[in-house]
């Protein structure tokens, strides 16, 4: 059986010391570009594989981070936004030879498992995705003093936990203005959960534009699922049958709203204009295709990864990143 290549073999092939190889493997910034390139070339030529256990003893790092999704299991597979976030995070982390551990935190048992895992020293940092106000997981992770960032602001912890997010409030304003400018006079909205930043800020943006016309009769709440969009639309129609537009705070809920309108015999957009939010894969597949707000999810994920890696590297304070949205007009308005 062929002998596995060692760090000494890499050093010999690269023409550098063993210490230089070690510094390259540990991402030491004080290595010349020429030496760094020579070591990476020698690793490829020799087929050397890093022993993560040995490396962890030296660096005090695990080489992995946790992505904690604070939603029930079924939402991970229903909402296409999560797949974009996960794919982007995996790709960006791989560039640093860091693995992503996906953990669901939708109920108390799941949250306890995440906390035990992180407190046990099995991860170098944590991404929070889709957090809700009053989430005990957040408090536990803050107390654990692990590098921690969020996709979207964490309600009540905006100045404690760094985050990257789309500009939810301005995106909602863009959609509300679009519906009003199209001549719609009675505009309703279906919000996300009101214990999430997206739920709160998208409602605020809607109200910024509609003012007093944003009455309680024209507001219903969903939970980001298609089914909640269906039922919220049904309640709006029952209460305000003459509404002529609805801004729905996610594409998935908007798909549910479209199904309810179709079942009620309402034409879209002739009778009721419908606008969504996300510009996910759902938006182009609805009938009619959905006018929506594009949020740059891949860029949000990349910025979240960058923030977490900077915290892990100990570069000090990092600032939140808020990215612009864009109105995408299709046939539903």
Short mmCIF file of C-alpha atoms in Angstrom, two decimals:
data_model
loop_
_atom_site.label_atom_id
_atom_site.label_comp_id
_atom_site.label_asym_id
_atom_site.label_seq_id
_atom_site.Cartn_x
_atom_site.Cartn_y
_atom_site.Cartn_z
CA UNK A 1 0.00 0.00 0.00
CA UNK A 2 1.34 3.42 -0.98
CA UNK A 3 2.35 5.68 1.87
CA UNK A 4 0.12 8.70 2.41
CA UNK A 5 1.96 11.97 1.66
CA UNK A 6 2.94 13.99 4.74
CA UNK A 7 3.55 17.65 5.45
CA UNK A 8 7.29 16.90 5.05
CA UNK A 9 6.62 15.67 1.48
CA UNK A 10 4.76 18.88 0.71
CA UNK A 11 7.61 20.99 2.13
CA UNK A 12 10.17 19.11 0.03
CA UNK A 13 8.10 19.44 -3.16
CA UNK A 14 7.54 23.16 -2.55
CA UNK A 15 11.13 23.88 -1.58
CA UNK A 16 10.08 25.52 1.71
CA UNK A 17 10.25 24.66 5.39
CA UNK A 18 7.70 22.55 7.21
CA UNK A 19 6.79 25.63 9.23
CA UNK A 20 5.91 27.56 6.07
CA UNK A 21 3.62 24.73 4.96
CA UNK A 22 1.96 24.78 8.36
CA UNK A 23 1.41 28.53 8.16
CA UNK A 24 -0.21 28.20 4.73
CA UNK A 25 -2.49 25.44 5.98
CA UNK A 26 -3.52 27.59 8.95
CA UNK A 27 -4.28 30.63 6.74
CA UNK A 28 -1.46 32.68 8.25
CA UNK A 29 -1.47 36.02 6.45
CA UNK A 30 2.32 36.44 6.92
CA UNK A 31 3.31 34.13 4.05
CA UNK A 32 4.63 35.53 0.77
CA UNK A 33 2.44 35.01 -2.30
CA UNK A 34 5.22 33.02 -3.96
CA UNK A 35 5.57 30.63 -1.02
CA UNK A 36 1.79 30.32 -0.74
CA UNK A 37 1.49 29.40 -4.44
CA UNK A 38 4.37 26.90 -4.18
CA UNK A 39 2.79 25.14 -1.20
CA UNK A 40 -0.65 24.96 -2.82
CA UNK A 41 0.92 23.55 -6.00
CA UNK A 42 2.86 20.97 -3.98
CA UNK A 43 -0.30 19.92 -2.11
CA UNK A 44 -2.03 19.28 -5.44
CA UNK A 45 0.98 17.39 -6.85
CA UNK A 46 1.52 15.17 -3.80
CA UNK A 47 -2.17 14.56 -3.05
CA UNK A 48 -1.66 15.64 0.56
CA UNK A 49 -4.86 15.69 2.65
CA UNK A 50 -5.09 17.83 5.79
CA UNK A 51 -5.61 15.90 9.02
CA UNK A 52 -8.42 17.99 10.49
CA UNK A 53 -8.06 16.56 14.00
CA UNK A 54 -4.39 17.46 14.15
CA UNK A 55 -5.05 20.84 12.61
CA UNK A 56 -7.76 21.58 15.18
CA UNK A 57 -5.31 20.92 18.02
CA UNK A 58 -3.03 23.63 16.63
CA UNK A 59 -5.57 26.21 15.48
CA UNK A 60 -8.24 25.60 18.15
CA UNK A 61 -10.75 25.59 15.29
CA UNK A 62 -13.09 22.90 14.03
CA UNK A 63 -13.18 23.96 10.39
CA UNK A 64 -16.98 24.05 10.42
CA UNK A 65 -19.82 26.48 11.10
CA UNK A 66 -23.49 25.88 11.90
CA UNK A 67 -26.42 27.31 9.96
CA UNK A 68 -29.41 27.28 12.34
CA UNK A 69 -32.83 27.62 10.70
CA UNK A 70 -35.52 28.62 13.20
CA UNK A 71 -38.44 27.16 11.26
CA UNK A 72 -40.31 23.82 11.17
CA UNK A 73 -38.69 21.11 9.08
CA UNK A 74 -41.20 21.28 6.22
CA UNK A 75 -40.45 24.95 5.48
CA UNK A 76 -36.87 24.10 4.55
CA UNK A 77 -38.15 22.13 1.56
CA UNK A 78 -41.13 24.33 0.64
CA UNK A 79 -39.44 27.73 0.44
CA UNK A 80 -36.91 28.05 -2.44
CA UNK A 81 -35.17 30.99 -0.73
CA UNK A 82 -33.50 28.65 1.74
CA UNK A 83 -31.86 26.59 -1.00
CA UNK A 84 -30.29 29.76 -2.43
CA UNK A 85 -28.90 30.73 0.97
CA UNK A 86 -27.55 27.23 1.67
CA UNK A 87 -25.94 26.75 -1.77
CA UNK A 88 -24.25 30.14 -1.64
CA UNK A 89 -22.97 29.65 1.91
CA UNK A 90 -21.56 26.19 1.10
CA UNK A 91 -19.73 27.54 -1.97
CA UNK A 92 -18.26 30.56 -0.19
CA UNK A 93 -17.18 28.56 2.86
CA UNK A 94 -15.55 25.90 0.67
CA UNK A 95 -13.19 28.58 -0.59
CA UNK A 96 -11.82 28.69 2.97
CA UNK A 97 -11.99 24.91 3.43
CA UNK A 98 -14.76 25.37 5.99
CA UNK A 99 -17.74 22.98 6.16
CA UNK A 100 -21.37 23.97 6.73
CA UNK A 101 -23.43 22.02 9.26
CA UNK A 102 -27.17 22.53 8.71
CA UNK A 103 -29.26 22.32 11.89
CA UNK A 104 -33.00 22.96 12.24
CA UNK A 105 -34.20 24.85 15.29
CA UNK A 106 -37.96 24.86 14.78
CA UNK A 107 -38.98 23.60 18.21
CA UNK A 108 -37.63 23.47 21.75
CA UNK A 109 -35.96 20.09 21.32
CA UNK A 110 -34.20 21.21 18.14
CA UNK A 111 -33.01 24.41 19.80
CA UNK A 112 -31.56 22.48 22.72
CA UNK A 113 -29.65 20.22 20.31
CA UNK A 114 -28.17 23.24 18.52
CA UNK A 115 -27.07 24.77 21.83
CA UNK A 116 -25.51 21.51 23.05
CA UNK A 117 -23.63 21.13 19.77
CA UNK A 118 -22.27 24.68 19.81
CA UNK A 119 -21.47 24.72 23.53
CA UNK A 120 -19.60 21.44 23.00
CA UNK A 121 -17.11 23.29 20.82
CA UNK A 122 -18.07 21.56 17.57
CA UNK A 123 -18.38 24.75 15.48
CA UNK A 124 -16.33 27.90 15.01
CA UNK A 125 -19.39 30.10 14.49
CA UNK A 126 -23.11 30.19 13.78
CA UNK A 127 -25.38 31.63 11.07
CA UNK A 128 -28.91 32.38 12.23
CA UNK A 129 -31.60 32.16 9.55
CA UNK A 130 -35.24 33.23 9.95
CA UNK A 131 -35.11 34.12 13.63
CA UNK A 132 -38.23 35.08 15.56
CA UNK A 133 -38.57 37.61 18.37
CA UNK A 134 -38.05 36.09 21.80
CA UNK A 135 -36.18 33.07 20.40
CA UNK A 136 -34.44 31.32 23.32
CA UNK A 137 -31.84 29.96 20.91
CA UNK A 138 -30.55 33.48 20.26
CA UNK A 139 -30.10 34.20 23.97
CA UNK A 140 -28.31 30.89 24.47
CA UNK A 141 -25.90 31.50 21.60
CA UNK A 142 -25.14 35.05 22.75
CA UNK A 143 -24.38 33.69 26.23
CA UNK A 144 -22.12 31.04 24.68
CA UNK A 145 -19.99 33.87 23.22
CA UNK A 146 -19.59 32.07 19.89
CA UNK A 147 -19.05 34.14 16.72
CA UNK A 148 -22.61 34.78 15.60
CA UNK A 149 -24.23 36.48 12.60
CA UNK A 150 -27.74 36.51 11.15
CA UNK A 151 -29.42 36.60 7.78
CA UNK A 152 -31.74 39.49 8.54
CA UNK A 153 -31.76 41.58 11.70
CA UNK A 154 -32.56 39.80 14.97
CA UNK A 155 -35.37 41.70 16.66
CA UNK A 156 -34.12 43.30 19.88
CA UNK A 157 -30.53 42.30 19.10
CA UNK A 158 -29.86 44.55 16.11
CA UNK A 159 -26.91 46.20 17.85
CA UNK A 160 -25.54 42.94 19.26
CA UNK A 161 -25.65 40.44 16.40
CA UNK A 162 -24.20 41.51 13.02
CA UNK A 163 -26.40 40.76 10.03
CA UNK A 164 -26.82 41.08 6.29
CA UNK A 165 -30.25 41.72 4.80
CA UNK A 166 -32.19 43.16 1.91
CA UNK A 167 -33.85 46.53 2.47
CA UNK A 168 -37.26 45.06 3.31
CA UNK A 169 -38.95 48.36 4.13
CA UNK A 170 -37.87 50.10 0.93
CA UNK A 171 -38.79 47.03 -1.11
CA UNK A 172 -42.32 47.14 0.30
CA UNK A 173 -42.51 50.85 -0.50
CA UNK A 174 -41.52 50.10 -4.10
CA UNK A 175 -44.34 47.59 -4.47
CA UNK A 176 -46.96 49.73 -2.74
CA UNK A 177 -46.06 52.72 -4.93
CA UNK A 178 -46.27 50.53 -8.03
CA UNK A 179 -49.78 49.35 -7.16
CA UNK A 180 -50.99 52.87 -6.39
CA UNK A 181 -49.47 54.24 -9.60
CA UNK A 182 -51.34 51.55 -11.54
CA UNK A 183 -54.55 53.17 -10.33
CA UNK A 184 -55.46 50.68 -7.61
CA UNK A 185 -57.67 52.31 -4.99
CA UNK A 186 -58.22 49.64 -2.34
CA UNK A 187 -54.87 47.93 -1.71
CA UNK A 188 -54.58 45.15 0.88
CA UNK A 189 -51.53 43.32 2.22
CA UNK A 190 -50.69 39.87 3.53
CA UNK A 191 -47.75 40.17 5.92
CA UNK A 192 -45.19 37.68 7.10
CA UNK A 193 -45.05 36.68 10.79
CA UNK A 194 -45.01 39.77 12.96
CA UNK A 195 -42.21 38.41 15.16
CA UNK A 196 -39.78 38.48 12.22
CA UNK A 197 -37.94 41.50 10.76
CA UNK A 198 -39.30 40.79 7.27
CA UNK A 199 -42.86 40.64 8.56
CA UNK A 200 -42.53 43.91 10.46
CA UNK A 201 -40.51 45.93 7.95
CA UNK A 202 -42.53 44.96 4.88
CA UNK A 203 -45.72 46.02 6.65
CA UNK A 204 -44.06 49.29 7.66
CA UNK A 205 -43.05 50.00 4.06
CA UNK A 206 -46.59 49.29 2.88
CA UNK A 207 -47.99 51.67 5.50
CA UNK A 208 -45.42 54.35 4.60
CA UNK A 209 -47.02 54.62 1.16
CA UNK A 210 -50.69 53.89 1.89
CA UNK A 211 -50.89 56.01 5.04
CA UNK A 212 -54.42 56.05 6.49
CA UNK A 213 -55.61 53.77 3.70
CA UNK A 214 -53.60 50.94 5.31
CA UNK A 215 -56.50 50.11 7.64
CA UNK A 216 -56.75 46.95 9.73
CA UNK A 217 -59.51 45.67 7.43
CA UNK A 218 -56.95 45.52 4.62
CA UNK A 219 -54.21 43.74 6.58
CA UNK A 220 -53.95 39.98 7.10
CA UNK A 221 -51.06 37.93 8.45
CA UNK A 222 -49.36 34.83 7.08
CA UNK A 223 -46.44 32.64 8.13
CA UNK A 224 -44.45 32.57 4.83
CA UNK A 225 -46.18 29.35 3.64
CA UNK A 226 -48.37 28.97 0.55
CA UNK A 227 -51.26 27.69 2.65
CA UNK A 228 -51.19 30.78 4.86
CA UNK A 229 -51.37 32.95 1.73
CA UNK A 230 -54.46 31.06 0.57
CA UNK A 231 -56.29 31.43 3.88
CA UNK A 232 -55.28 35.08 4.40
CA UNK A 233 -56.54 35.98 0.92
CA UNK A 234 -59.84 34.26 1.66
CA UNK A 235 -60.28 36.31 4.85
CA UNK A 236 -59.50 39.54 2.99
CA UNK A 237 -62.07 38.79 0.27
CA UNK A 238 -64.71 37.94 2.84
CA UNK A 239 -64.11 41.16 4.75
CA UNK A 240 -63.39 43.52 1.82
CA UNK A 241 -64.80 42.00 -1.37
CA UNK A 242 -64.16 45.18 -3.40
CA UNK A 243 -60.37 45.25 -2.88
CA UNK A 244 -58.54 45.66 -6.18
CA UNK A 245 -54.89 44.93 -5.24
CA UNK A 246 -52.88 42.99 -2.68
CA UNK A 247 -49.20 43.16 -1.75
CA UNK A 248 -48.12 39.77 -0.41
CA UNK A 249 -44.91 39.72 1.63
CA UNK A 250 -43.45 36.61 -0.05
CA UNK A 251 -43.77 34.93 -3.44
CA UNK A 252 -44.78 31.64 -1.85
CA UNK A 253 -47.69 33.25 0.02
CA UNK A 254 -48.57 35.17 -3.17
CA UNK A 255 -48.89 31.87 -5.04
CA UNK A 256 -51.43 30.83 -2.41
CA UNK A 257 -53.27 34.15 -2.75
CA UNK A 258 -53.47 33.67 -6.53
CA UNK A 259 -55.03 30.23 -6.04
CA UNK A 260 -57.71 31.70 -3.75
CA UNK A 261 -58.48 34.52 -6.18
CA UNK A 262 -58.77 32.06 -9.05
CA UNK A 263 -61.15 29.86 -7.03
CA UNK A 264 -63.25 32.94 -6.21
CA UNK A 265 -63.55 33.85 -9.89
CA UNK A 266 -61.38 36.98 -9.60
CA UNK A 267 -59.23 37.77 -12.63
CA UNK A 268 -55.62 38.79 -12.10
CA UNK A 269 -54.73 41.53 -12.83
CA UNK A 270 -58.03 42.77 -14.31
CA UNK A 271 -60.00 42.51 -11.04
CA UNK A 272 -57.21 42.25 -8.48
CA UNK A 273 -53.52 43.08 -8.96
CA UNK A 274 -51.11 40.90 -6.99
CA UNK A 275 -47.53 41.75 -6.01
CA UNK A 276 -45.08 39.50 -4.19
CA UNK A 277 -41.65 39.77 -2.58
CA UNK A 278 -38.40 37.79 -3.14
CA UNK A 279 -38.29 37.12 -6.90
CA UNK A 280 -37.80 33.47 -6.07
CA UNK A 281 -38.27 30.65 -8.59
CA UNK A 282 -41.95 30.66 -7.60
CA UNK A 283 -42.54 34.11 -9.12
CA UNK A 284 -41.94 33.09 -12.73
CA UNK A 285 -43.97 29.87 -12.44
CA UNK A 286 -47.29 31.29 -11.20
CA UNK A 287 -50.25 32.02 -13.47
CA UNK A 288 -49.98 34.82 -14.36
CA UNK A 289 -46.23 35.37 -13.70
CA UNK A 290 -45.81 37.41 -10.56
CA UNK A 291 -44.78 41.03 -10.26
CA UNK A 292 -42.46 41.02 -7.27
CA UNK A 293 -39.60 42.63 -5.38
CA UNK A 294 -36.19 41.13 -6.10
CA UNK A 295 -34.02 40.79 -3.03
CA UNK A 296 -30.41 39.76 -3.72
CA UNK A 297 -30.46 36.54 -1.69
CA UNK A 298 -27.18 35.17 -3.00
CA UNK A 299 -25.41 38.43 -2.17
CA UNK A 300 -27.06 38.49 1.28
CA UNK A 301 -25.70 34.98 1.90
CA UNK A 302 -22.22 35.96 0.68
CA UNK A 303 -22.15 39.01 2.94
CA UNK A 304 -23.33 36.93 5.89
CA UNK A 305 -20.50 34.45 5.29
CA UNK A 306 -18.00 37.31 5.05
CA UNK A 307 -19.18 38.80 8.34
CA UNK A 308 -18.95 35.45 10.13
CA UNK A 309 -15.46 34.67 8.82
CA UNK A 310 -14.26 38.11 9.89
CA UNK A 311 -15.58 37.48 13.40
CA UNK A 312 -13.95 34.04 13.50
CA UNK A 313 -10.67 35.55 12.32
CA UNK A 314 -10.88 38.06 15.15
CA UNK A 315 -10.80 41.17 12.99
CA UNK A 316 -12.92 43.06 15.51
CA UNK A 317 -16.24 44.86 15.06
CA UNK A 318 -18.24 44.27 11.88
CA UNK A 319 -21.11 46.44 10.67
CA UNK A 320 -24.50 45.27 9.35
CA UNK A 321 -24.94 45.16 5.59
CA UNK A 322 -28.25 46.24 4.00
CA UNK A 323 -28.61 45.63 0.27
CA UNK A 324 -31.00 47.32 -2.18
CA UNK A 325 -34.10 45.69 -3.69
CA UNK A 326 -35.60 46.05 -7.17
CA UNK A 327 -39.14 46.01 -8.56
CA UNK A 328 -39.66 43.30 -11.18
CA UNK A 329 -42.83 43.88 -13.20
CA UNK A 330 -44.57 40.86 -14.73
CA UNK A 331 -48.18 40.12 -15.65
CA UNK A 332 -49.92 40.00 -12.25
CA UNK A 333 -50.21 43.81 -11.96
#
